[in-house]
Short mmCIF file of C-alpha atoms in Angstrom, two decimals:
data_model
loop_
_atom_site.label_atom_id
_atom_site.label_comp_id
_atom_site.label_asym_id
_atom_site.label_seq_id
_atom_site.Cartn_x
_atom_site.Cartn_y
_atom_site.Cartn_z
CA UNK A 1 77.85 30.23 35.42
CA UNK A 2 80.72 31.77 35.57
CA UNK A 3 84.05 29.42 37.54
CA UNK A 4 87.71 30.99 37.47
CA UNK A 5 90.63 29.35 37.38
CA UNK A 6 91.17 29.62 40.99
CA UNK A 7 87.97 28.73 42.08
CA UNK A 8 88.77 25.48 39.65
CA UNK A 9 92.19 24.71 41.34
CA UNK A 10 90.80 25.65 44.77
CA UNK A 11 88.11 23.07 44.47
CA UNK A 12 90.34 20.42 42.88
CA UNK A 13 92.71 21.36 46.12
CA UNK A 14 90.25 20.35 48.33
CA UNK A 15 89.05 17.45 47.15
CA UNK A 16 92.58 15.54 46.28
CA UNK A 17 92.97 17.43 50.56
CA UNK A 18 90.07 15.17 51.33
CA UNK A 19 91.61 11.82 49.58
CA UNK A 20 95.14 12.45 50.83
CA UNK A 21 93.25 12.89 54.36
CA UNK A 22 91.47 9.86 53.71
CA UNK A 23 94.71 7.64 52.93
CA UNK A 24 96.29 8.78 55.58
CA UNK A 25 93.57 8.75 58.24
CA UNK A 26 91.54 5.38 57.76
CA UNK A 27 93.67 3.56 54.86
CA UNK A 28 97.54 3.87 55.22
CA UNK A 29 97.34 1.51 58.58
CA UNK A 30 95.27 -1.94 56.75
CA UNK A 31 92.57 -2.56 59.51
CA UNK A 32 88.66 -3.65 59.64
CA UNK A 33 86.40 -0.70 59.90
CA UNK A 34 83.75 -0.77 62.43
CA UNK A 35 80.52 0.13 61.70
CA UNK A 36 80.76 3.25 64.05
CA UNK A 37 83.65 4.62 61.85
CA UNK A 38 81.67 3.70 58.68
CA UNK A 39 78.69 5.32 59.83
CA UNK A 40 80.52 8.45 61.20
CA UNK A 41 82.18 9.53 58.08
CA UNK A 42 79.91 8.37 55.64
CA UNK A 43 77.29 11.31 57.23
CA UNK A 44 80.83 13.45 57.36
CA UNK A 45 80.91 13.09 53.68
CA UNK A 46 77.60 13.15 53.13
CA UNK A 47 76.92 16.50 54.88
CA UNK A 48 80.10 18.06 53.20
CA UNK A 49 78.21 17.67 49.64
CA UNK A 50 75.03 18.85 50.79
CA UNK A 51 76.88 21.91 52.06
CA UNK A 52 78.73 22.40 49.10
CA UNK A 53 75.28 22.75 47.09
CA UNK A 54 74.76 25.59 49.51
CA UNK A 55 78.17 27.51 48.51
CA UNK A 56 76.72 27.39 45.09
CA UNK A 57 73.28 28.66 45.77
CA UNK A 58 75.12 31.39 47.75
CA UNK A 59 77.73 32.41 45.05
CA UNK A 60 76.16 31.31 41.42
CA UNK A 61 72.17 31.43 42.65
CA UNK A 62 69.21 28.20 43.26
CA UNK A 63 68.88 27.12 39.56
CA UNK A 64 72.43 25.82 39.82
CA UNK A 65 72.15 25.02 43.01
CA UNK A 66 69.10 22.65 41.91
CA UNK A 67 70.90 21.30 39.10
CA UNK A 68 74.10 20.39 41.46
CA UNK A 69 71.51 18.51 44.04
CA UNK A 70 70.14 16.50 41.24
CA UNK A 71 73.42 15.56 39.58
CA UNK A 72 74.54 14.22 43.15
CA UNK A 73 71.75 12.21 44.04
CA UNK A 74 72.28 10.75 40.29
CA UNK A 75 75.57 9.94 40.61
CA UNK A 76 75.33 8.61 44.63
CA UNK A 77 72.61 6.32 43.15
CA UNK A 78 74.70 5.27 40.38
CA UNK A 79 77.90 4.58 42.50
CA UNK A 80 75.28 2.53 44.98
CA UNK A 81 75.45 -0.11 42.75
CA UNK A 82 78.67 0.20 41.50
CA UNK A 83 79.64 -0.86 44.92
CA UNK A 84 77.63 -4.08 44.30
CA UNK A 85 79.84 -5.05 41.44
CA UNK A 86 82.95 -4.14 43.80
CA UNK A 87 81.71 -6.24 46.16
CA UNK A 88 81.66 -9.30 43.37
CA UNK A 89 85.17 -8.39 43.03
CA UNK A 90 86.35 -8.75 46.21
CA UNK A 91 84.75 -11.64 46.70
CA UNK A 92 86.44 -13.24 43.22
CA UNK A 93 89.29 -11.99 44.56
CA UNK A 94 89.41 -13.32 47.82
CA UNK A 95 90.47 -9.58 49.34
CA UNK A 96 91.43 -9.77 52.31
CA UNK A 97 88.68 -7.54 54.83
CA UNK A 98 91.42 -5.48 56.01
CA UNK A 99 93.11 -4.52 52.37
CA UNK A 100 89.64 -3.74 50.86
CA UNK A 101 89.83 -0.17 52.05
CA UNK A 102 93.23 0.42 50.13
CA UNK A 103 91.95 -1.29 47.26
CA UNK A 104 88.49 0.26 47.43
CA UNK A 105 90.16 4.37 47.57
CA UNK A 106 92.23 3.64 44.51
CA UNK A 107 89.66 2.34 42.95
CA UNK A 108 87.56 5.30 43.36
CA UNK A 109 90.57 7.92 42.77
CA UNK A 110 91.29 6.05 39.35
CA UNK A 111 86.81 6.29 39.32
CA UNK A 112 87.42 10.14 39.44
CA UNK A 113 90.60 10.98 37.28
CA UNK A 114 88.44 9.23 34.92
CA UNK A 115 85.42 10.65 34.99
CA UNK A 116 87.46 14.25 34.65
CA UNK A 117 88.49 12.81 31.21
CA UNK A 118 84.86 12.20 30.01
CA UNK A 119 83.97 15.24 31.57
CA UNK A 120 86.61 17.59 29.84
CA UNK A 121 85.20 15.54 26.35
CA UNK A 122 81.82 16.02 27.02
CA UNK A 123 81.72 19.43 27.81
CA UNK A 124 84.18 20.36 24.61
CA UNK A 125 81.65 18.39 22.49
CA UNK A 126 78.50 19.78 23.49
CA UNK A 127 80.20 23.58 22.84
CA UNK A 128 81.20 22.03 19.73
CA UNK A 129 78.23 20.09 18.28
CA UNK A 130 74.26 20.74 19.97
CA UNK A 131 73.38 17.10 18.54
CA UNK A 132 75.48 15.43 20.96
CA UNK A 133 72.23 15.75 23.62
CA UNK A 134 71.01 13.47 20.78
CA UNK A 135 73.93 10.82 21.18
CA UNK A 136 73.76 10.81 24.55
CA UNK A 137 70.09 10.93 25.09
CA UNK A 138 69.79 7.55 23.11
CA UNK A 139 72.86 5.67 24.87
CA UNK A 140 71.23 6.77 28.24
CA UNK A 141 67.90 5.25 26.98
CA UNK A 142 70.16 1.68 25.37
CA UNK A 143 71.80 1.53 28.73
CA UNK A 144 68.66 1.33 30.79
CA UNK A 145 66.92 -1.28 28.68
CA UNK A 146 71.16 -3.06 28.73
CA UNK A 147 70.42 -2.76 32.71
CA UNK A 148 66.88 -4.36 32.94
CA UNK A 149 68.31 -7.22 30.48
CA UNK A 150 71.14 -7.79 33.07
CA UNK A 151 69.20 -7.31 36.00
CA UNK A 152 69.26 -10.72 38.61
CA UNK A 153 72.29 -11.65 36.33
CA UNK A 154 75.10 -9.46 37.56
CA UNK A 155 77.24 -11.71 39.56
CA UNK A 156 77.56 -13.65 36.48
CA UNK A 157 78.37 -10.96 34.14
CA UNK A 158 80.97 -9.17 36.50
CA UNK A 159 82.49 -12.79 37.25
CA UNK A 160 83.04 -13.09 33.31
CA UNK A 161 84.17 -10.06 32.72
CA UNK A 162 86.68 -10.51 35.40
CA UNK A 163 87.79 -13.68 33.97
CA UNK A 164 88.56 -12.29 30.93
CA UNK A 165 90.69 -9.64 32.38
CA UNK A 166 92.58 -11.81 34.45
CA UNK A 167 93.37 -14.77 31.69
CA UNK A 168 94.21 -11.47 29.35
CA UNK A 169 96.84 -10.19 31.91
CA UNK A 170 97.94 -13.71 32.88
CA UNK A 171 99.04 -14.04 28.51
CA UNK A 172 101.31 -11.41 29.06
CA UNK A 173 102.88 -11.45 32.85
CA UNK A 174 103.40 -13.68 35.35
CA UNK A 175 100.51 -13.81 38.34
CA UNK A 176 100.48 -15.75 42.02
CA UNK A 177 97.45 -16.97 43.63
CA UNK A 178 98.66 -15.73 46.96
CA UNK A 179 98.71 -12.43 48.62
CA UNK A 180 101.66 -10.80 49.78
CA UNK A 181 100.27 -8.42 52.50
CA UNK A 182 99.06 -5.37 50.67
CA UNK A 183 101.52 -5.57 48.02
CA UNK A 184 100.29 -4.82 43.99
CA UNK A 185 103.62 -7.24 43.24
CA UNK A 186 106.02 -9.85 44.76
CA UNK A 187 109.15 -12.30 44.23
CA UNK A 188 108.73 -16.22 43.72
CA UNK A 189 111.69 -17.93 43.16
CA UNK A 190 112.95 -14.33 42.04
CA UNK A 191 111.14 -13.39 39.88
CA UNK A 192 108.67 -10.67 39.86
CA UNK A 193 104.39 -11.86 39.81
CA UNK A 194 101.43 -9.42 40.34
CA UNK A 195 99.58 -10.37 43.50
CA UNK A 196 95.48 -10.91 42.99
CA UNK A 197 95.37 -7.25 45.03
CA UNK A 198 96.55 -5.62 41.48
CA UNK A 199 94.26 -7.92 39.60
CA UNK A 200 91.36 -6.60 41.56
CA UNK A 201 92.75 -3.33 41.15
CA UNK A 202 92.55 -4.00 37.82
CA UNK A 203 89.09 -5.30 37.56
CA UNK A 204 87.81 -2.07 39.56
CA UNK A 205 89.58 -0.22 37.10
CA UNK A 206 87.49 -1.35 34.05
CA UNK A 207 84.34 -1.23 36.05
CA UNK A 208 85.37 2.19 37.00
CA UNK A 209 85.80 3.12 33.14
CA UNK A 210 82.18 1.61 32.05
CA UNK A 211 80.33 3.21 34.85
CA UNK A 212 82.11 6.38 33.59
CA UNK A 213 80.20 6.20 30.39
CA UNK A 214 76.86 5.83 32.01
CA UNK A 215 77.18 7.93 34.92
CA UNK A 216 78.50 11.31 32.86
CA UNK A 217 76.08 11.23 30.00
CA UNK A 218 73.36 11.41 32.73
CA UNK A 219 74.59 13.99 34.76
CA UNK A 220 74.83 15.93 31.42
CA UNK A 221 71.40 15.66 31.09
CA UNK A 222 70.64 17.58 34.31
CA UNK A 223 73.69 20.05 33.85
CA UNK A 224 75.48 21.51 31.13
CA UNK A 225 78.13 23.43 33.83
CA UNK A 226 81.14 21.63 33.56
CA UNK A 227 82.00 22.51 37.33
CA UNK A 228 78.57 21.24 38.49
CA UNK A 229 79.39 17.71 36.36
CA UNK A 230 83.01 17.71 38.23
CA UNK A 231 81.81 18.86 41.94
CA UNK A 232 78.75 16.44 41.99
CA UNK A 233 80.96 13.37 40.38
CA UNK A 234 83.69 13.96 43.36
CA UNK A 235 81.26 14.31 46.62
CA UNK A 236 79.53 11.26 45.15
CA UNK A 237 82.38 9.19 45.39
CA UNK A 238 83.70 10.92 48.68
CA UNK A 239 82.41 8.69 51.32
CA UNK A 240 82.20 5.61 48.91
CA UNK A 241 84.91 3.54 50.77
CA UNK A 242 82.90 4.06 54.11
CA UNK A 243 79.37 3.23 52.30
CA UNK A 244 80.40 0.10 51.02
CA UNK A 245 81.31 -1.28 54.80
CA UNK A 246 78.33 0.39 56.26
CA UNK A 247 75.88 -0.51 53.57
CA UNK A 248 77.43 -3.84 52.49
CA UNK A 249 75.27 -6.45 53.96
CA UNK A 250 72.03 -4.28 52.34
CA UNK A 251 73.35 -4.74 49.34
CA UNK A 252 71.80 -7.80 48.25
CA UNK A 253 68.81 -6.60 49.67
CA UNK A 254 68.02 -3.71 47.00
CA UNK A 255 67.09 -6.35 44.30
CA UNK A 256 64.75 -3.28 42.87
CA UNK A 257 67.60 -1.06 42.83
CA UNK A 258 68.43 -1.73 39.32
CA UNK A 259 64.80 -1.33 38.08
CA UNK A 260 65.03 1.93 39.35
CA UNK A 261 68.40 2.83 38.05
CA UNK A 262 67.37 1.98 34.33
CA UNK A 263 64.02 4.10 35.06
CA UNK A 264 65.96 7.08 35.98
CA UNK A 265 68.46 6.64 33.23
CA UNK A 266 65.42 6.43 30.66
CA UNK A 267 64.11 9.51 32.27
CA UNK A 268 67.26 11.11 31.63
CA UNK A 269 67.50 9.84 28.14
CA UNK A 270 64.32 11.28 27.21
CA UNK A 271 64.77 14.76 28.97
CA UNK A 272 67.89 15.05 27.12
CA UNK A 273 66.16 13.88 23.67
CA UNK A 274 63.75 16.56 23.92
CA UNK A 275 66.32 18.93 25.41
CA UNK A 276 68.70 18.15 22.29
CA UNK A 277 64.94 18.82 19.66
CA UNK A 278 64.49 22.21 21.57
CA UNK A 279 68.11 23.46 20.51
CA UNK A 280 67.89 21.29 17.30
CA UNK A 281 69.87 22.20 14.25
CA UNK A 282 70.19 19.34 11.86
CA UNK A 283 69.08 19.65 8.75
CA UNK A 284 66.96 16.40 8.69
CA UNK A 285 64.98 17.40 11.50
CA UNK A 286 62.23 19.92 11.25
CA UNK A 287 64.28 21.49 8.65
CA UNK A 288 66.93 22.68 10.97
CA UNK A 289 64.65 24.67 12.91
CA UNK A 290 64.31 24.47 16.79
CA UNK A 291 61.45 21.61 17.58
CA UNK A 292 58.55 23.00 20.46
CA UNK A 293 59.09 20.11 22.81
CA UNK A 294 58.36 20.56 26.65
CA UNK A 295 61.47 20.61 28.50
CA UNK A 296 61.55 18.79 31.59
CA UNK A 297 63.04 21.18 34.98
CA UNK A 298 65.26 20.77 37.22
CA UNK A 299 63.02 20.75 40.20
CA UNK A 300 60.94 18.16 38.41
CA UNK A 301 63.84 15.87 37.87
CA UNK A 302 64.86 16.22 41.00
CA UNK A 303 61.72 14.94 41.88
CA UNK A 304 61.30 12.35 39.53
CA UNK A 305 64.66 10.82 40.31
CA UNK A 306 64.21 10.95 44.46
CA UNK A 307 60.72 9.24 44.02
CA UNK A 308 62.08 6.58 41.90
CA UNK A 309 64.98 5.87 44.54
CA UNK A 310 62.39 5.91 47.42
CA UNK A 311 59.82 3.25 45.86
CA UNK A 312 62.38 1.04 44.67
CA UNK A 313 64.74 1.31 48.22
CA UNK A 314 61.61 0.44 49.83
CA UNK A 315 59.99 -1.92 47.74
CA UNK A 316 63.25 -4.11 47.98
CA UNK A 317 63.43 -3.78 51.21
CA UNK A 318 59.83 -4.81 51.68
CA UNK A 319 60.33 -7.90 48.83
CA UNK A 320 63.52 -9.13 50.70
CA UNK A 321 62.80 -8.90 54.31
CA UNK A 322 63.00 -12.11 56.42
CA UNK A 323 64.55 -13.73 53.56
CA UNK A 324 68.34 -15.18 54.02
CA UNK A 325 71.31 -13.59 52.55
CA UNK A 326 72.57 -15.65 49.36
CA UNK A 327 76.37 -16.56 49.44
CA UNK A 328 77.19 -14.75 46.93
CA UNK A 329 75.99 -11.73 47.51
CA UNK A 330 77.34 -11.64 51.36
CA UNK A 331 78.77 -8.56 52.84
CA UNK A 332 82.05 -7.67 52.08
CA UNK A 333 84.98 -9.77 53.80
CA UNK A 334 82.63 -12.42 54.65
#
């Protein structure tokens, strides 16, 4: 797959187009979305990346194509439930309904600047070193039995976390308890305190950074383009601000979700295991020589990781209905 440079910088154009738009459009002026507005542009969004994967079956052919597909559904899945820990952050918080939108689009620009970082690594050290499918194959397959551990537990564990960061930052710099409007800082008695809209900021930041290192070792394993990993990574986060107030009080309802998360991350882990013996060349393995493994396809991981979603959307759905919404996982503002 061959990208130029100004296919690269047109694409990178377009999308920062689409968050400036974004700002401007729905964020500068703090309000409450509607659901209506929600709805709209999350299917805006939604059918923007869908088109996209057509551009590349039209100019680089369907194998990429497939690949890019996969990689988004991945990632969408995977930022599904980041917005459930976002939504235990606002609610430690306390952020205001009508500031969560500015809070919630810098969150997910700092989500994307980072992920270009891990992306840049990752594709300099699998030109570098073949074993690295090895490295990540095995993380992908610690983080899904991590996620099963934590799973029914991750109110608790984001509420820590957040603790921590906050009595870290509170060592070093002054803090209030109250907001000031949108502001990330304000004046009492003259001097200068960061509002609890930077500490959120904050917290989404770190959360940003560890889904990072889950969410771009498995898109590696369905994609070794570089452009694909970027592309998919940005529409999947395009449209997240607008998901999180149309799909917020759901949330708590996809108590499966994470089951199937880890399931599709071991699936990963193990198609990149055998991906990594196929092109093997330590030593220690096989005697250096390339292992005859099946490889898993792209059609059949796209397959694998759209059933998964499917049975476990619907079996929480099925497992949760009638039931009440617990307090702590209501929707967000409430």
């Amino acid at each position: 797959m061959q990208v130029t440079a100004l296919v690269w910088g047109i694409t990178i154009a377009v999308i920062l187009g689409l968050f400036v738009f974004d700002f401007f459009a729905h964020v500068r002026t703090p309000h409450e979305p509607t659901f209506r507005e929600s709805g709209f542009w999350s299917a805006v969004y939604i059918g923007l990346a869908l088109a996209f994967g057509g551009v590349i079956a039209w100019k680089w052919g369907g194998t990429f194509a497939g690949e890019y597909y996969a990689g988004f559904v991945t990632e969408k899945a995977l930022s599904v439930d980041n917005l459930f820990i976002f939504l235990i952050i606002m609610s430690t918080f306390a952020v205001p309904r009508i500031y969560q939108q500015k809070v919630l689009l810098i969150g997910i620009v700092v989500a994307l600047v980072m992920r270009g970082v891990f992306i840049a690594v990752g594709a300099a050290a699998i030109s570098a070193f073949s074993w690295v499918f090895y490295l990540f194959g095995f993380f992908l397959v610690y983080t899904a039995v991590k996620l099963l551990k934590e799973s029914g537990h991750e109110v608790e564990e984001e509420q820590k976390r957040d603790s921590r960061i906050v009595a870290l930052i509170k060592r070093f710099v002054p803090t209030t308890e109250t907001y000031d409007g949108d502001k990330l800082v304000t004046r009492i008695d003259g001097r200068r305190a960061l509002t609890p809209m930077l500490l959120a900021l904050v917290a989404i930041g770190f959360a940003d950074l560890l889904f990072a290192l889950d969410s771009i070792p498995a898109i590696y394993g369905l994609t070794e383009e570089p452009y694909i990993v970027f592309t998919a990574n940005a529409f999947a986060l395009m449209g997240l601000r607008q998901l999180f107030f149309l799909i917020g009080g759901l949330l708590d309802r996809l108590v499966y979700l994470s089951y199937g998360l880890a399931a599709i991350l071991a699936f990963i882990g193990v198609k990149l295991v055998l991906h990594a013996l196929h092109e093997n060349n330590l030593p220690f393995i096989n005697g250096g020589e390339h292992v005859s493994v099946p490889e898993i396809s792209t059609a059949l991981s796209l397959s694998v990781i759209l059933g998964i979603l499917v049975v476990a959307t619907v079996a929480s759905l099925l497992r949760t209905r009638g039931q009440a919404r617990p307090k702590s996982a209501a929707g967000p503002g409430e």
